[in-house]
Amino acid sequence: MSIVLPVLVVLHILVCLLIIFVVLMQRPRSEGLGAAFGGGVTENIFGAQTTHVLAKFTTWLALAFFVITLLLSILTAKTASGKTSIQKSLLDAPIPQAALPVPAPASAGATTPAAPAPVAPPASSPAN
């Protein structure tokens, strides 16, 4: 599984470069960059149906680009779903116990009652 990710990255780069090359080879309606390759060079190499062949090849390369991108994102998400070393160390650390409240020392002049004073129950209202 560890070799799949680098192979897909290299394949992705190759597809990207091929897309760039094929798009530049296509002859636009106004000649644009198609003339930079000598005008009729693509017709001599691929024949008279150059536009049709290059358009189909561009479509297949675009499909390959999207599929490889999807595979790369899925594989990267699966490899990244494991816990990192920092997360593992934080999860394995002992949980600190809550500190018990320390009673304040009583002052010499003040006395504290041993028990709270009883509270009188509320007066009940007469039933109608």
PDB file of C-alpha atoms in Angstrom:
ATOM      1  CA  MET A   1       0.000   0.000   0.000  1.00  0.00           C
ATOM      2  CA  SER A   2       2.931   2.351   0.610  1.00  0.00           C
ATOM      3  CA  ILE A   3       4.021   2.213  -3.045  1.00  0.00           C
ATOM      4  CA  VAL A   4       0.591   3.071  -4.456  1.00  0.00           C
ATOM      5  CA  LEU A   5       0.605   6.707  -3.329  1.00  0.00           C
ATOM      6  CA  PRO A   6       3.958   7.685  -4.943  1.00  0.00           C
ATOM      7  CA  VAL A   7       3.066   5.816  -8.146  1.00  0.00           C
ATOM      8  CA  LEU A   8      -0.254   7.688  -8.353  1.00  0.00           C
ATOM      9  CA  VAL A   9       1.517  11.012  -7.760  1.00  0.00           C
ATOM     10  CA  VAL A  10       3.962  10.322 -10.607  1.00  0.00           C
ATOM     11  CA  LEU A  11       1.100   9.219 -12.870  1.00  0.00           C
ATOM     12  CA  HIS A  12      -0.817  12.375 -11.925  1.00  0.00           C
ATOM     13  CA  ILE A  13       2.138  14.563 -12.897  1.00  0.00           C
ATOM     14  CA  LEU A  14       2.491  12.751 -16.225  1.00  0.00           C
ATOM     15  CA  VAL A  15      -1.213  13.193 -16.983  1.00  0.00           C
ATOM     16  CA  CYS A  16      -0.954  16.901 -16.143  1.00  0.00           C
ATOM     17  CA  LEU A  17       1.994  17.349 -18.500  1.00  0.00           C
ATOM     18  CA  LEU A  18       0.217  15.432 -21.256  1.00  0.00           C
ATOM     19  CA  ILE A  19      -2.894  17.577 -20.856  1.00  0.00           C
ATOM     20  CA  ILE A  20      -0.792  20.718 -21.198  1.00  0.00           C
ATOM     21  CA  PHE A  21       0.951  19.351 -24.299  1.00  0.00           C
ATOM     22  CA  VAL A  22      -2.252  18.133 -25.992  1.00  0.00           C
ATOM     23  CA  VAL A  23      -4.112  21.379 -25.316  1.00  0.00           C
ATOM     24  CA  LEU A  24      -1.244  23.373 -26.785  1.00  0.00           C
ATOM     25  CA  MET A  25      -1.200  21.091 -29.853  1.00  0.00           C
ATOM     26  CA  GLN A  26      -4.850  21.721 -30.626  1.00  0.00           C
ATOM     27  CA  ARG A  27      -5.527  24.214 -33.339  1.00  0.00           C
ATOM     28  CA  PRO A  28      -7.843  26.933 -32.077  1.00  0.00           C
ATOM     29  CA  ARG A  29     -10.239  28.729 -34.396  1.00  0.00           C
ATOM     30  CA  SER A  30      -8.004  31.792 -34.538  1.00  0.00           C
ATOM     31  CA  GLU A  31      -4.779  29.755 -34.881  1.00  0.00           C
ATOM     32  CA  GLY A  32      -3.384  31.030 -31.515  1.00  0.00           C
ATOM     33  CA  LEU A  33      -0.668  28.711 -30.151  1.00  0.00           C
ATOM     34  CA  GLY A  34      -1.417  26.050 -32.761  1.00  0.00           C
ATOM     35  CA  ALA A  35       0.639  28.083 -35.217  1.00  0.00           C
ATOM     36  CA  ALA A  36       3.622  27.986 -32.866  1.00  0.00           C
ATOM     37  CA  PHE A  37       4.095  24.299 -33.712  1.00  0.00           C
ATOM     38  CA  GLY A  38       4.455  25.046 -37.393  1.00  0.00           C
ATOM     39  CA  GLY A  39       0.820  25.256 -38.385  1.00  0.00           C
ATOM     40  CA  GLY A  40       0.425  22.014 -40.337  1.00  0.00           C
ATOM     41  CA  VAL A  41       2.772  19.872 -38.231  1.00  0.00           C
ATOM     42  CA  THR A  42      -0.079  18.279 -36.284  1.00  0.00           C
ATOM     43  CA  GLU A  43      -1.883  17.440 -39.531  1.00  0.00           C
ATOM     44  CA  ASN A  44       1.253  15.762 -40.859  1.00  0.00           C
ATOM     45  CA  ILE A  45       1.688  13.716 -37.691  1.00  0.00           C
ATOM     46  CA  PHE A  46      -1.908  12.743 -36.907  1.00  0.00           C
ATOM     47  CA  GLY A  47      -3.562  13.152 -40.301  1.00  0.00           C
ATOM     48  CA  ALA A  48      -6.480  15.289 -41.415  1.00  0.00           C
ATOM     49  CA  GLN A  49      -8.642  14.412 -38.392  1.00  0.00           C
ATOM     50  CA  THR A  50      -6.221  16.067 -35.952  1.00  0.00           C
ATOM     51  CA  THR A  51      -8.831  18.173 -34.219  1.00  0.00           C
ATOM     52  CA  HIS A  52     -11.082  15.197 -33.573  1.00  0.00           C
ATOM     53  CA  VAL A  53      -8.245  12.961 -32.313  1.00  0.00           C
ATOM     54  CA  LEU A  54      -6.783  15.618 -30.019  1.00  0.00           C
ATOM     55  CA  ALA A  55     -10.210  16.513 -28.615  1.00  0.00           C
ATOM     56  CA  LYS A  56     -10.915  12.864 -27.773  1.00  0.00           C
ATOM     57  CA  PHE A  57      -7.451  12.459 -26.253  1.00  0.00           C
ATOM     58  CA  THR A  58      -7.997  15.591 -24.153  1.00  0.00           C
ATOM     59  CA  THR A  59     -11.302  14.166 -22.908  1.00  0.00           C
ATOM     60  CA  TRP A  60      -9.679  10.874 -21.878  1.00  0.00           C
ATOM     61  CA  LEU A  61      -6.795  12.679 -20.170  1.00  0.00           C
ATOM     62  CA  ALA A  62      -9.239  14.914 -18.276  1.00  0.00           C
ATOM     63  CA  LEU A  63     -11.154  11.838 -17.121  1.00  0.00           C
ATOM     64  CA  ALA A  64      -7.904  10.199 -15.996  1.00  0.00           C
ATOM     65  CA  PHE A  65      -6.941  13.417 -14.181  1.00  0.00           C
ATOM     66  CA  PHE A  66     -10.183  13.483 -12.181  1.00  0.00           C
ATOM     67  CA  VAL A  67     -10.066   9.766 -11.342  1.00  0.00           C
ATOM     68  CA  ILE A  68      -6.450   9.945 -10.169  1.00  0.00           C
ATOM     69  CA  THR A  69      -7.218  13.077  -8.141  1.00  0.00           C
ATOM     70  CA  LEU A  70     -10.125  11.310  -6.440  1.00  0.00           C
ATOM     71  CA  LEU A  71      -7.991   8.238  -5.693  1.00  0.00           C
ATOM     72  CA  LEU A  72      -5.201  10.386  -4.286  1.00  0.00           C
ATOM     73  CA  SER A  73      -7.586  12.243  -1.989  1.00  0.00           C
ATOM     74  CA  ILE A  74      -9.139   8.995  -0.712  1.00  0.00           C
ATOM     75  CA  LEU A  75      -5.770   7.334  -0.102  1.00  0.00           C
ATOM     76  CA  THR A  76      -4.369  10.425   1.599  1.00  0.00           C
ATOM     77  CA  ALA A  77      -7.404  10.653   3.866  1.00  0.00           C
ATOM     78  CA  LYS A  78      -7.081   6.970   4.819  1.00  0.00           C
ATOM     79  CA  THR A  79      -3.402   7.273   5.690  1.00  0.00           C
ATOM     80  CA  ALA A  80      -4.013  10.468   7.655  1.00  0.00           C
ATOM     81  CA  SER A  81      -6.899   8.999   9.683  1.00  0.00           C
ATOM     82  CA  GLY A  82      -4.524   7.297  12.140  1.00  0.00           C
ATOM     83  CA  LYS A  83      -3.634   9.068  15.349  1.00  0.00           C
ATOM     84  CA  THR A  84      -0.465  11.126  15.397  1.00  0.00           C
ATOM     85  CA  SER A  85       2.215  10.638  18.043  1.00  0.00           C
ATOM     86  CA  ILE A  86       1.070  13.781  19.866  1.00  0.00           C
ATOM     87  CA  GLN A  87      -2.524  12.536  19.959  1.00  0.00           C
ATOM     88  CA  LYS A  88      -1.371   9.134  21.238  1.00  0.00           C
ATOM     89  CA  SER A  89       0.738  10.673  24.012  1.00  0.00           C
ATOM     90  CA  LEU A  90      -2.133  12.943  25.075  1.00  0.00           C
ATOM     91  CA  LEU A  91      -4.600  10.054  25.131  1.00  0.00           C
ATOM     92  CA  ASP A  92      -2.216   7.820  27.102  1.00  0.00           C
ATOM     93  CA  ALA A  93      -1.377  10.491  29.690  1.00  0.00           C
ATOM     94  CA  PRO A  94      -2.898   9.989  33.138  1.00  0.00           C
ATOM     95  CA  ILE A  95      -5.921  12.105  33.945  1.00  0.00           C
ATOM     96  CA  PRO A  96      -5.137  14.534  36.787  1.00  0.00           C
ATOM     97  CA  GLN A  97      -7.370  14.103  39.847  1.00  0.00           C
ATOM     98  CA  ALA A  98      -9.322  17.081  41.102  1.00  0.00           C
ATOM     99  CA  ALA A  99      -7.693  18.634  44.152  1.00  0.00           C
ATOM    100  CA  LEU A 100      -9.658  18.315  47.388  1.00  0.00           C
ATOM    101  CA  PRO A 101     -10.592  21.670  48.924  1.00  0.00           C
ATOM    102  CA  VAL A 102      -8.473  22.489  51.928  1.00  0.00           C
ATOM    103  CA  PRO A 103     -10.463  24.008  54.797  1.00  0.00           C
ATOM    104  CA  ALA A 104      -9.406  27.516  55.700  1.00  0.00           C
ATOM    105  CA  PRO A 105      -7.884  27.858  59.152  1.00  0.00           C
ATOM    106  CA  ALA A 106     -10.337  29.279  61.648  1.00  0.00           C
ATOM    107  CA  SER A 107      -9.452  32.634  63.131  1.00  0.00           C
ATOM    108  CA  ALA A 108      -9.129  32.834  66.914  1.00  0.00           C
ATOM    109  CA  GLY A 109     -12.035  35.212  67.468  1.00  0.00           C
ATOM    110  CA  ALA A 110     -14.573  33.753  65.112  1.00  0.00           C
ATOM    111  CA  THR A 111     -16.583  30.663  65.843  1.00  0.00           C
ATOM    112  CA  THR A 112     -18.281  28.550  63.253  1.00  0.00           C
ATOM    113  CA  PRO A 113     -21.520  26.775  63.973  1.00  0.00           C
ATOM    114  CA  ALA A 114     -21.285  23.021  64.117  1.00  0.00           C
ATOM    115  CA  ALA A 115     -24.450  22.515  62.081  1.00  0.00           C
ATOM    116  CA  PRO A 116     -26.482  24.864  59.944  1.00  0.00           C
ATOM    117  CA  ALA A 117     -29.566  26.368  61.498  1.00  0.00           C
ATOM    118  CA  PRO A 118     -32.788  24.505  60.663  1.00  0.00           C
ATOM    119  CA  VAL A 119     -34.959  26.099  58.041  1.00  0.00           C
ATOM    120  CA  ALA A 120     -38.636  26.511  58.821  1.00  0.00           C
ATOM    121  CA  PRO A 121     -40.938  24.907  56.254  1.00  0.00           C
ATOM    122  CA  PRO A 122     -42.953  27.373  54.182  1.00  0.00           C
ATOM    123  CA  ALA A 123     -46.462  28.063  55.361  1.00  0.00           C
ATOM    124  CA  SER A 124     -48.926  26.078  53.349  1.00  0.00           C
ATOM    125  CA  SER A 125     -51.796  27.896  51.737  1.00  0.00           C
ATOM    126  CA  PRO A 126     -55.334  26.839  52.695  1.00  0.00           C
ATOM    127  CA  ALA A 127     -57.033  24.491  50.267  1.00  0.00           C
ATOM    128  CA  ASN A 128     -60.050  25.894  48.430  1.00  0.00           C
TER     129      ASN A 128
END
